[in-house]
């Protein structure tokens, strides 16, 4: 049979939710663990272990770019495959002045290439698919919700496609941002504004560049950066800092508070409005952004592939 210690260990482990990432959280919310931690304090050395790096890992597709050889800037090592890797995580690498880029390998690109090969094998010329042109057949198909096998859209997006009725690559990028779970709450109001059932109301004229194309919602990270630049007068380095901070706002409450105060003060000075009005802009547009914000350049590049797969489906089913 199993030992009593093993059974006790299993009971303690089962009492700790998978959602807990910190020992302190488990002590607060897992009574059984907290009870044994009191009896055997050496079992819960969270003050010693907390915040330490648990293990090394190598990003599957992250590339680090610097102005000079990396070993002159940051510590590097070889991973298990013999590849050079940084001994810094992304945030620390960026603080050292480096740039991290992710590269994605998409099976859909092979699907597009092989489809074109099949078209040619069937005695037809390979189509010149130009995403900058409006193709009625393609967009009608998407607007009708016929999006099975269409990159990024297949699955949950048919209702949104029918409501938004896209007519451009930007529209497809907007749908890509809207169909993520975090953005589902804004879809009804977004669609009402887009379809003219509800007026687009901006809290200040300086918000036009950031929000006109997205029906008054800061849907993209770039929207947020335009708010920082046009409303508060920040340069794009500062604006990018706001973007990063908003994505991680739960981690650094004090930094967010300081940024919020600076934003309100700078906005007030730039446009001659009260601190309260400036802070309301933060509350209405920036406060909620972390919940559903998406990168526009990423969404647009994905939408180019969306359009190509949709075009091929519409014209060569």
C-alpha atoms as a printed R data frame, in Angstrom:
    type eleno elety resid chain resno       x      y       z
1   ATOM     1    CA   UNK     A     1   0.000  0.000   0.000
2   ATOM     2    CA   UNK     A     2   0.921  3.661  -0.250
3   ATOM     3    CA   UNK     A     3   2.537  5.365   2.698
4   ATOM     4    CA   UNK     A     4   0.649  7.851   4.829
5   ATOM     5    CA   UNK     A     5   3.168 10.535   3.798
6   ATOM     6    CA   UNK     A     6   2.388  9.949   0.102
7   ATOM     7    CA   UNK     A     7  -1.347 10.223   0.746
8   ATOM     8    CA   UNK     A     8  -0.851 13.422   2.735
9   ATOM     9    CA   UNK     A     9   1.315 14.800  -0.076
10  ATOM    10    CA   UNK     A    10  -1.345 14.020  -2.665
11  ATOM    11    CA   UNK     A    11  -4.040 15.629  -0.525
12  ATOM    12    CA   UNK     A    12  -1.999 18.815  -0.153
13  ATOM    13    CA   UNK     A    13  -1.204 18.925  -3.878
14  ATOM    14    CA   UNK     A    14  -4.869 18.395  -4.807
15  ATOM    15    CA   UNK     A    15  -5.877 21.273  -2.525
16  ATOM    16    CA   UNK     A    16  -3.768 23.721  -4.574
17  ATOM    17    CA   UNK     A    17  -5.504 25.008  -7.694
18  ATOM    18    CA   UNK     A    18  -3.675 24.945 -11.035
19  ATOM    19    CA   UNK     A    19  -4.422 28.674 -11.268
20  ATOM    20    CA   UNK     A    20  -2.126 29.490  -8.341
21  ATOM    21    CA   UNK     A    21   1.287 30.626  -9.533
22  ATOM    22    CA   UNK     A    22   2.581 31.846  -6.162
23  ATOM    23    CA   UNK     A    23   3.100 30.131  -2.816
24  ATOM    24    CA   UNK     A    24   1.585 33.155  -1.070
25  ATOM    25    CA   UNK     A    25  -1.642 32.698  -3.035
26  ATOM    26    CA   UNK     A    26  -1.783 29.016  -2.073
27  ATOM    27    CA   UNK     A    27  -1.254 29.920   1.590
28  ATOM    28    CA   UNK     A    28  -4.192 32.331   1.388
29  ATOM    29    CA   UNK     A    29  -6.613 30.209  -0.621
30  ATOM    30    CA   UNK     A    30  -5.692 26.534  -0.008
31  ATOM    31    CA   UNK     A    31  -6.546 25.847   3.664
32  ATOM    32    CA   UNK     A    32  -5.032 22.363   3.757
33  ATOM    33    CA   UNK     A    33  -1.721 23.608   2.377
34  ATOM    34    CA   UNK     A    34  -1.728 26.533   4.807
35  ATOM    35    CA   UNK     A    35  -2.383 24.170   7.733
36  ATOM    36    CA   UNK     A    36   0.582 21.919   6.919
37  ATOM    37    CA   UNK     A    37   2.787 24.918   6.191
38  ATOM    38    CA   UNK     A    38   2.213 26.088   9.765
39  ATOM    39    CA   UNK     A    39   3.037 22.644  11.173
40  ATOM    40    CA   UNK     A    40   6.096 22.174   8.948
41  ATOM    41    CA   UNK     A    41   7.451 25.637   8.070
42  ATOM    42    CA   UNK     A    42  10.438 24.109   6.271
43  ATOM    43    CA   UNK     A    43   8.001 22.839   3.617
44  ATOM    44    CA   UNK     A    44   6.975 26.344   2.596
45  ATOM    45    CA   UNK     A    45  10.167 28.309   2.023
46  ATOM    46    CA   UNK     A    46   8.368 30.760  -0.246
47  ATOM    47    CA   UNK     A    47  10.347 33.735   1.034
48  ATOM    48    CA   UNK     A    48  13.538 32.098  -0.249
49  ATOM    49    CA   UNK     A    49  12.163 30.668  -3.507
50  ATOM    50    CA   UNK     A    50   9.600 33.307  -4.433
51  ATOM    51    CA   UNK     A    51  10.459 35.393  -7.468
52  ATOM    52    CA   UNK     A    52  13.418 33.241  -8.484
53  ATOM    53    CA   UNK     A    53  13.772 31.890 -12.022
54  ATOM    54    CA   UNK     A    54  12.468 28.318 -11.948
55  ATOM    55    CA   UNK     A    55  14.141 26.996 -15.084
56  ATOM    56    CA   UNK     A    56  15.727 27.980 -18.388
57  ATOM    57    CA   UNK     A    57  13.657 27.791 -21.542
58  ATOM    58    CA   UNK     A    58  14.309 28.776 -25.141
59  ATOM    59    CA   UNK     A    59  11.655 30.674 -27.100
60  ATOM    60    CA   UNK     A    60  10.576 28.623 -30.104
61  ATOM    61    CA   UNK     A    61  10.775 31.518 -32.575
62  ATOM    62    CA   UNK     A    62  12.256 34.532 -30.817
63  ATOM    63    CA   UNK     A    63  15.122 36.380 -32.509
64  ATOM    64    CA   UNK     A    64  17.204 38.983 -30.689
65  ATOM    65    CA   UNK     A    65  18.657 41.860 -32.702
66  ATOM    66    CA   UNK     A    66  21.380 44.249 -31.541
67  ATOM    67    CA   UNK     A    67  23.643 46.937 -33.020
68  ATOM    68    CA   UNK     A    68  26.828 45.014 -32.195
69  ATOM    69    CA   UNK     A    69  27.813 41.449 -31.167
70  ATOM    70    CA   UNK     A    70  25.421 40.345 -28.435
71  ATOM    71    CA   UNK     A    71  28.142 39.017 -26.119
72  ATOM    72    CA   UNK     A    72  29.338 42.615 -25.740
73  ATOM    73    CA   UNK     A    73  25.937 43.637 -24.384
74  ATOM    74    CA   UNK     A    74  24.343 40.713 -22.534
75  ATOM    75    CA   UNK     A    75  25.327 37.283 -21.176
76  ATOM    76    CA   UNK     A    76  24.746 34.450 -23.634
77  ATOM    77    CA   UNK     A    77  24.802 30.660 -23.404
78  ATOM    78    CA   UNK     A    78  24.315 27.584 -25.586
79  ATOM    79    CA   UNK     A    79  21.060 25.669 -25.284
80  ATOM    80    CA   UNK     A    80  20.708 21.892 -25.492
81  ATOM    81    CA   UNK     A    81  20.817 22.073 -29.314
82  ATOM    82    CA   UNK     A    82  23.996 24.141 -29.325
83  ATOM    83    CA   UNK     A    83  22.247 27.347 -30.397
84  ATOM    84    CA   UNK     A    84  23.257 30.663 -28.858
85  ATOM    85    CA   UNK     A    85  20.643 32.054 -26.450
86  ATOM    86    CA   UNK     A    86  20.396 35.005 -24.113
87  ATOM    87    CA   UNK     A    87  20.495 34.534 -20.373
88  ATOM    88    CA   UNK     A    88  17.943 37.352 -20.152
89  ATOM    89    CA   UNK     A    89  14.196 37.183 -20.575
90  ATOM    90    CA   UNK     A    90  12.452 39.473 -23.083
91  ATOM    91    CA   UNK     A    91  11.845 42.448 -20.755
92  ATOM    92    CA   UNK     A    92  15.411 42.545 -19.521
93  ATOM    93    CA   UNK     A    93  16.781 42.162 -23.065
94  ATOM    94    CA   UNK     A    94  14.743 45.159 -24.216
95  ATOM    95    CA   UNK     A    95  15.956 47.189 -21.246
96  ATOM    96    CA   UNK     A    96  19.491 46.469 -22.499
97  ATOM    97    CA   UNK     A    97  18.582 48.096 -25.830
98  ATOM    98    CA   UNK     A    98  17.917 44.935 -27.832
99  ATOM    99    CA   UNK     A    99  14.941 44.120 -30.040
100 ATOM   100    CA   UNK     A   100  13.042 40.824 -29.851
101 ATOM   101    CA   UNK     A   101  11.217 39.613 -32.954
102 ATOM   102    CA   UNK     A   102   9.010 36.528 -33.206
103 ATOM   103    CA   UNK     A   103   8.866 34.546 -36.438
104 ATOM   104    CA   UNK     A   104   5.884 32.356 -37.246
105 ATOM   105    CA   UNK     A   105   5.803 29.402 -39.596
106 ATOM   106    CA   UNK     A   106   2.258 28.979 -40.930
107 ATOM   107    CA   UNK     A   107   1.013 25.833 -42.631
108 ATOM   108    CA   UNK     A   108  -1.490 28.026 -44.481
109 ATOM   109    CA   UNK     A   109   1.321 29.458 -46.614
110 ATOM   110    CA   UNK     A   110   1.969 25.927 -47.903
111 ATOM   111    CA   UNK     A   111  -1.755 25.474 -48.506
112 ATOM   112    CA   UNK     A   112  -1.820 28.617 -50.672
113 ATOM   113    CA   UNK     A   113   1.269 27.527 -52.652
114 ATOM   114    CA   UNK     A   114  -0.039 23.996 -53.221
115 ATOM   115    CA   UNK     A   115  -3.457 25.318 -54.265
116 ATOM   116    CA   UNK     A   116  -1.778 27.499 -56.899
117 ATOM   117    CA   UNK     A   117   0.189 24.462 -58.112
118 ATOM   118    CA   UNK     A   118  -3.052 22.488 -58.457
119 ATOM   119    CA   UNK     A   119  -4.660 25.346 -60.386
120 ATOM   120    CA   UNK     A   120  -1.728 25.315 -62.812
121 ATOM   121    CA   UNK     A   121  -1.849 21.503 -63.123
122 ATOM   122    CA   UNK     A   122  -5.490 21.865 -64.170
123 ATOM   123    CA   UNK     A   123  -4.463 24.016 -67.120
124 ATOM   124    CA   UNK     A   124  -5.392 27.371 -65.625
125 ATOM   125    CA   UNK     A   125  -3.142 30.350 -64.998
126 ATOM   126    CA   UNK     A   126  -2.108 31.077 -61.414
127 ATOM   127    CA   UNK     A   127  -4.196 34.011 -60.148
128 ATOM   128    CA   UNK     A   128  -2.557 37.320 -59.309
129 ATOM   129    CA   UNK     A   129  -4.195 37.928 -55.929
130 ATOM   130    CA   UNK     A   130  -3.984 41.628 -55.059
131 ATOM   131    CA   UNK     A   131  -5.264 42.349 -51.524
132 ATOM   132    CA   UNK     A   132  -5.383 46.090 -52.328
133 ATOM   133    CA   UNK     A   133  -8.144 45.496 -54.870
134 ATOM   134    CA   UNK     A   134 -11.769 44.957 -53.885
135 ATOM   135    CA   UNK     A   135 -12.967 41.582 -55.096
136 ATOM   136    CA   UNK     A   136 -16.762 41.392 -54.846
137 ATOM   137    CA   UNK     A   137 -16.990 37.613 -54.903
138 ATOM   138    CA   UNK     A   138 -14.455 37.181 -52.091
139 ATOM   139    CA   UNK     A   139 -15.928 39.754 -49.738
140 ATOM   140    CA   UNK     A   140 -19.507 38.629 -50.432
141 ATOM   141    CA   UNK     A   141 -18.518 35.092 -49.459
142 ATOM   142    CA   UNK     A   142 -16.986 36.279 -46.167
143 ATOM   143    CA   UNK     A   143 -19.916 38.623 -45.438
144 ATOM   144    CA   UNK     A   144 -22.305 35.695 -45.883
145 ATOM   145    CA   UNK     A   145 -20.416 33.785 -43.191
146 ATOM   146    CA   UNK     A   146 -19.118 31.149 -45.605
147 ATOM   147    CA   UNK     A   147 -15.700 31.039 -43.958
148 ATOM   148    CA   UNK     A   148 -14.910 27.356 -43.389
149 ATOM   149    CA   UNK     A   149 -11.236 26.710 -44.249
150 ATOM   150    CA   UNK     A   150 -10.529 30.468 -44.431
151 ATOM   151    CA   UNK     A   151  -7.422 31.325 -42.402
152 ATOM   152    CA   UNK     A   152  -8.134 32.900 -38.987
153 ATOM   153    CA   UNK     A   153 -11.869 33.196 -39.625
154 ATOM   154    CA   UNK     A   154 -12.962 29.549 -39.690
155 ATOM   155    CA   UNK     A   155 -14.797 28.557 -36.533
156 ATOM   156    CA   UNK     A   156 -16.285 31.265 -34.343
157 ATOM   157    CA   UNK     A   157 -16.291 34.311 -36.612
158 ATOM   158    CA   UNK     A   158 -19.260 33.712 -38.957
159 ATOM   159    CA   UNK     A   159 -21.714 35.912 -36.940
160 ATOM   160    CA   UNK     A   160 -19.145 38.741 -36.729
161 ATOM   161    CA   UNK     A   161 -18.415 38.507 -40.473
162 ATOM   162    CA   UNK     A   162 -22.135 38.784 -41.222
163 ATOM   163    CA   UNK     A   163 -22.486 41.823 -38.953
164 ATOM   164    CA   UNK     A   164 -19.321 43.699 -39.968
165 ATOM   165    CA   UNK     A   165 -19.557 42.815 -43.688
166 ATOM   166    CA   UNK     A   166 -15.875 43.515 -44.482
167 ATOM   167    CA   UNK     A   167 -14.841 45.371 -47.607
168 ATOM   168    CA   UNK     A   168 -11.096 45.813 -47.064
169 ATOM   169    CA   UNK     A   169  -8.003 44.313 -45.482
170 ATOM   170    CA   UNK     A   170  -8.410 46.669 -42.512
171 ATOM   171    CA   UNK     A   171 -11.958 45.378 -42.020
172 ATOM   172    CA   UNK     A   172 -10.590 41.827 -41.952
173 ATOM   173    CA   UNK     A   173  -7.980 42.925 -39.405
174 ATOM   174    CA   UNK     A   174 -10.752 44.433 -37.279
175 ATOM   175    CA   UNK     A   175 -12.659 41.135 -37.385
176 ATOM   176    CA   UNK     A   176  -9.461 39.293 -36.405
177 ATOM   177    CA   UNK     A   177  -9.245 41.524 -33.317
178 ATOM   178    CA   UNK     A   178 -12.956 41.335 -32.497
179 ATOM   179    CA   UNK     A   179 -13.283 37.542 -32.566
180 ATOM   180    CA   UNK     A   180 -10.878 36.991 -29.706
181 ATOM   181    CA   UNK     A   181 -12.667 36.105 -26.437
182 ATOM   182    CA   UNK     A   182 -11.405 39.242 -24.673
183 ATOM   183    CA   UNK     A   183 -13.185 41.527 -27.171
184 ATOM   184    CA   UNK     A   184 -16.592 39.840 -27.351
185 ATOM   185    CA   UNK     A   185 -18.246 42.363 -25.008
186 ATOM   186    CA   UNK     A   186 -17.592 45.313 -27.329
187 ATOM   187    CA   UNK     A   187 -18.902 43.632 -30.497
188 ATOM   188    CA   UNK     A   188 -22.569 44.751 -30.187
189 ATOM   189    CA   UNK     A   189 -21.694 48.447 -29.735
190 ATOM   190    CA   UNK     A   190 -18.959 48.284 -32.367
191 ATOM   191    CA   UNK     A   191 -21.373 46.869 -34.952
192 ATOM   192    CA   UNK     A   192 -24.040 49.479 -34.108
193 ATOM   193    CA   UNK     A   193 -21.572 52.318 -34.718
194 ATOM   194    CA   UNK     A   194 -20.224 50.707 -37.890
195 ATOM   195    CA   UNK     A   195 -23.712 50.190 -39.322
196 ATOM   196    CA   UNK     A   196 -24.889 53.689 -38.410
197 ATOM   197    CA   UNK     A   197 -27.319 52.577 -35.733
198 ATOM   198    CA   UNK     A   198 -25.358 54.464 -33.079
199 ATOM   199    CA   UNK     A   199 -23.417 57.734 -33.347
200 ATOM   200    CA   UNK     A   200 -19.648 57.733 -33.042
201 ATOM   201    CA   UNK     A   201 -18.933 59.970 -30.071
202 ATOM   202    CA   UNK     A   202 -15.352 60.839 -29.139
203 ATOM   203    CA   UNK     A   203 -14.558 62.511 -25.827
204 ATOM   204    CA   UNK     A   204 -12.129 64.910 -27.528
205 ATOM   205    CA   UNK     A   205 -11.288 65.875 -31.161
206 ATOM   206    CA   UNK     A   206  -7.655 64.800 -30.669
207 ATOM   207    CA   UNK     A   207  -8.863 61.177 -30.583
208 ATOM   208    CA   UNK     A   208  -9.888 61.132 -34.255
209 ATOM   209    CA   UNK     A   209  -6.717 59.655 -35.744
210 ATOM   210    CA   UNK     A   210  -6.642 56.915 -33.117
211 ATOM   211    CA   UNK     A   211 -10.295 55.892 -33.148
212 ATOM   212    CA   UNK     A   212 -12.148 56.936 -36.306
213 ATOM   213    CA   UNK     A   213 -11.274 53.797 -38.271
214 ATOM   214    CA   UNK     A   214 -12.243 51.521 -35.367
215 ATOM   215    CA   UNK     A   215 -15.643 53.047 -34.569
216 ATOM   216    CA   UNK     A   216 -14.499 54.781 -31.407
217 ATOM   217    CA   UNK     A   217 -12.844 51.770 -29.772
218 ATOM   218    CA   UNK     A   218  -9.113 51.547 -29.034
219 ATOM   219    CA   UNK     A   219  -9.096 48.157 -30.703
220 ATOM   220    CA   UNK     A   220  -5.423 48.097 -31.680
221 ATOM   221    CA   UNK     A   221  -2.199 48.754 -29.805
222 ATOM   222    CA   UNK     A   222  -1.415 51.358 -32.451
223 ATOM   223    CA   UNK     A   223  -4.684 53.122 -31.521
224 ATOM   224    CA   UNK     A   224  -3.378 53.429 -27.987
225 ATOM   225    CA   UNK     A   225  -0.075 54.852 -29.221
226 ATOM   226    CA   UNK     A   226  -1.908 57.475 -31.295
227 ATOM   227    CA   UNK     A   227  -3.888 58.447 -28.188
228 ATOM   228    CA   UNK     A   228  -0.637 58.923 -26.280
229 ATOM   229    CA   UNK     A   229   0.865 60.973 -29.140
230 ATOM   230    CA   UNK     A   230  -2.150 63.091 -30.145
231 ATOM   231    CA   UNK     A   231  -3.880 63.512 -26.797
232 ATOM   232    CA   UNK     A   232  -0.958 63.729 -24.364
233 ATOM   233    CA   UNK     A   233   1.716 64.884 -26.825
234 ATOM   234    CA   UNK     A   234   4.065 62.003 -26.065
235 ATOM   235    CA   UNK     A   235   6.711 60.858 -28.524
236 ATOM   236    CA   UNK     A   236   6.346 57.343 -29.899
237 ATOM   237    CA   UNK     A   237   8.990 55.931 -27.569
238 ATOM   238    CA   UNK     A   238   6.867 57.078 -24.616
239 ATOM   239    CA   UNK     A   239   3.738 55.879 -26.397
240 ATOM   240    CA   UNK     A   240   5.253 52.420 -26.866
241 ATOM   241    CA   UNK     A   241   6.077 52.371 -23.170
242 ATOM   242    CA   UNK     A   242   2.387 52.977 -22.449
243 ATOM   243    CA   UNK     A   243   1.443 50.139 -24.795
244 ATOM   244    CA   UNK     A   244   3.755 47.717 -23.014
245 ATOM   245    CA   UNK     A   245   2.623 48.874 -19.586
246 ATOM   246    CA   UNK     A   246  -1.044 48.521 -20.454
247 ATOM   247    CA   UNK     A   247  -0.538 44.928 -21.554
248 ATOM   248    CA   UNK     A   248   1.042 44.162 -18.166
249 ATOM   249    CA   UNK     A   249  -0.960 46.585 -16.039
250 ATOM   250    CA   UNK     A   250  -1.736 43.966 -13.405
251 ATOM   251    CA   UNK     A   251   1.973 43.469 -12.689
252 ATOM   252    CA   UNK     A   252   3.046 47.058 -12.059
253 ATOM   253    CA   UNK     A   253   0.219 49.023 -10.388
254 ATOM   254    CA   UNK     A   254   2.511 51.777  -9.104
255 ATOM   255    CA   UNK     A   255   4.012 52.410 -12.563
256 ATOM   256    CA   UNK     A   256   0.539 52.471 -14.104
257 ATOM   257    CA   UNK     A   257  -0.606 54.986 -11.497
258 ATOM   258    CA   UNK     A   258   2.375 57.250 -12.241
259 ATOM   259    CA   UNK     A   259   1.753 56.997 -16.013
260 ATOM   260    CA   UNK     A   260  -1.916 57.815 -15.523
261 ATOM   261    CA   UNK     A   261  -1.086 60.953 -13.556
262 ATOM   262    CA   UNK     A   262   1.491 62.039 -16.158
263 ATOM   263    CA   UNK     A   263  -0.999 61.397 -18.981
264 ATOM   264    CA   UNK     A   264  -3.689 63.518 -17.317
265 ATOM   265    CA   UNK     A   265  -1.293 66.373 -16.590
266 ATOM   266    CA   UNK     A   266   0.237 66.391 -20.096
267 ATOM   267    CA   UNK     A   267  -3.175 66.155 -21.762
268 ATOM   268    CA   UNK     A   268  -4.526 68.972 -19.646
269 ATOM   269    CA   UNK     A   269  -1.593 71.221 -20.591
270 ATOM   270    CA   UNK     A   270  -1.718 70.340 -24.302
271 ATOM   271    CA   UNK     A   271  -5.450 70.906 -24.820
272 ATOM   272    CA   UNK     A   272  -6.403 73.311 -22.049
273 ATOM   273    CA   UNK     A   273  -8.905 70.962 -20.435
274 ATOM   274    CA   UNK     A   274  -9.224 70.062 -16.777
275 ATOM   275    CA   UNK     A   275  -7.227 67.293 -15.124
276 ATOM   276    CA   UNK     A   276 -10.552 65.516 -14.483
277 ATOM   277    CA   UNK     A   277 -11.505 65.550 -18.185
278 ATOM   278    CA   UNK     A   278  -8.063 64.286 -19.154
279 ATOM   279    CA   UNK     A   279  -8.279 61.502 -16.584
280 ATOM   280    CA   UNK     A   280 -11.703 60.542 -17.931
281 ATOM   281    CA   UNK     A   281 -10.094 59.940 -21.340
282 ATOM   282    CA   UNK     A   282  -7.681 57.552 -19.634
283 ATOM   283    CA   UNK     A   283 -10.525 55.790 -17.819
284 ATOM   284    CA   UNK     A   284 -12.726 55.413 -20.888
285 ATOM   285    CA   UNK     A   285 -10.178 54.484 -23.557
286 ATOM   286    CA   UNK     A   286  -6.962 53.304 -21.910
287 ATOM   287    CA   UNK     A   287  -8.204 51.628 -18.730
288 ATOM   288    CA   UNK     A   288 -10.184 49.041 -20.682
289 ATOM   289    CA   UNK     A   289  -7.617 48.581 -23.423
290 ATOM   290    CA   UNK     A   290  -5.604 45.880 -21.685
291 ATOM   291    CA   UNK     A   291  -8.628 43.614 -21.860
292 ATOM   292    CA   UNK     A   292  -9.015 43.500 -25.632
293 ATOM   293    CA   UNK     A   293  -6.206 45.431 -27.337
294 ATOM   294    CA   UNK     A   294  -4.535 43.720 -30.300
295 ATOM   295    CA   UNK     A   295  -1.550 44.563 -32.495
296 ATOM   296    CA   UNK     A   296  -2.748 46.128 -35.754
297 ATOM   297    CA   UNK     A   297   0.322 45.299 -37.856
298 ATOM   298    CA   UNK     A   298   0.038 41.660 -36.779
299 ATOM   299    CA   UNK     A   299  -3.684 41.605 -37.565
300 ATOM   300    CA   UNK     A   300  -3.172 43.208 -40.991
301 ATOM   301    CA   UNK     A   301  -0.464 40.729 -42.003
302 ATOM   302    CA   UNK     A   302  -2.705 37.860 -40.910
303 ATOM   303    CA   UNK     A   303  -5.557 39.412 -42.877
304 ATOM   304    CA   UNK     A   304  -3.487 39.356 -46.079
305 ATOM   305    CA   UNK     A   305  -3.338 35.575 -45.678
306 ATOM   306    CA   UNK     A   306  -7.038 35.514 -44.763
307 ATOM   307    CA   UNK     A   307  -7.837 37.331 -48.013
308 ATOM   308    CA   UNK     A   308  -5.690 34.996 -50.137
309 ATOM   309    CA   UNK     A   309  -7.307 31.842 -48.746
310 ATOM   310    CA   UNK     A   310 -10.777 33.387 -49.096
311 ATOM   311    CA   UNK     A   311 -10.049 34.456 -52.690
312 ATOM   312    CA   UNK     A   312  -8.903 30.962 -53.639
313 ATOM   313    CA   UNK     A   313 -11.985 29.422 -52.005
314 ATOM   314    CA   UNK     A   314 -14.307 31.862 -53.753
315 ATOM   315    CA   UNK     A   315 -12.789 31.492 -57.236
316 ATOM   316    CA   UNK     A   316 -11.396 27.937 -57.161
317 ATOM   317    CA   UNK     A   317 -13.635 25.939 -54.796
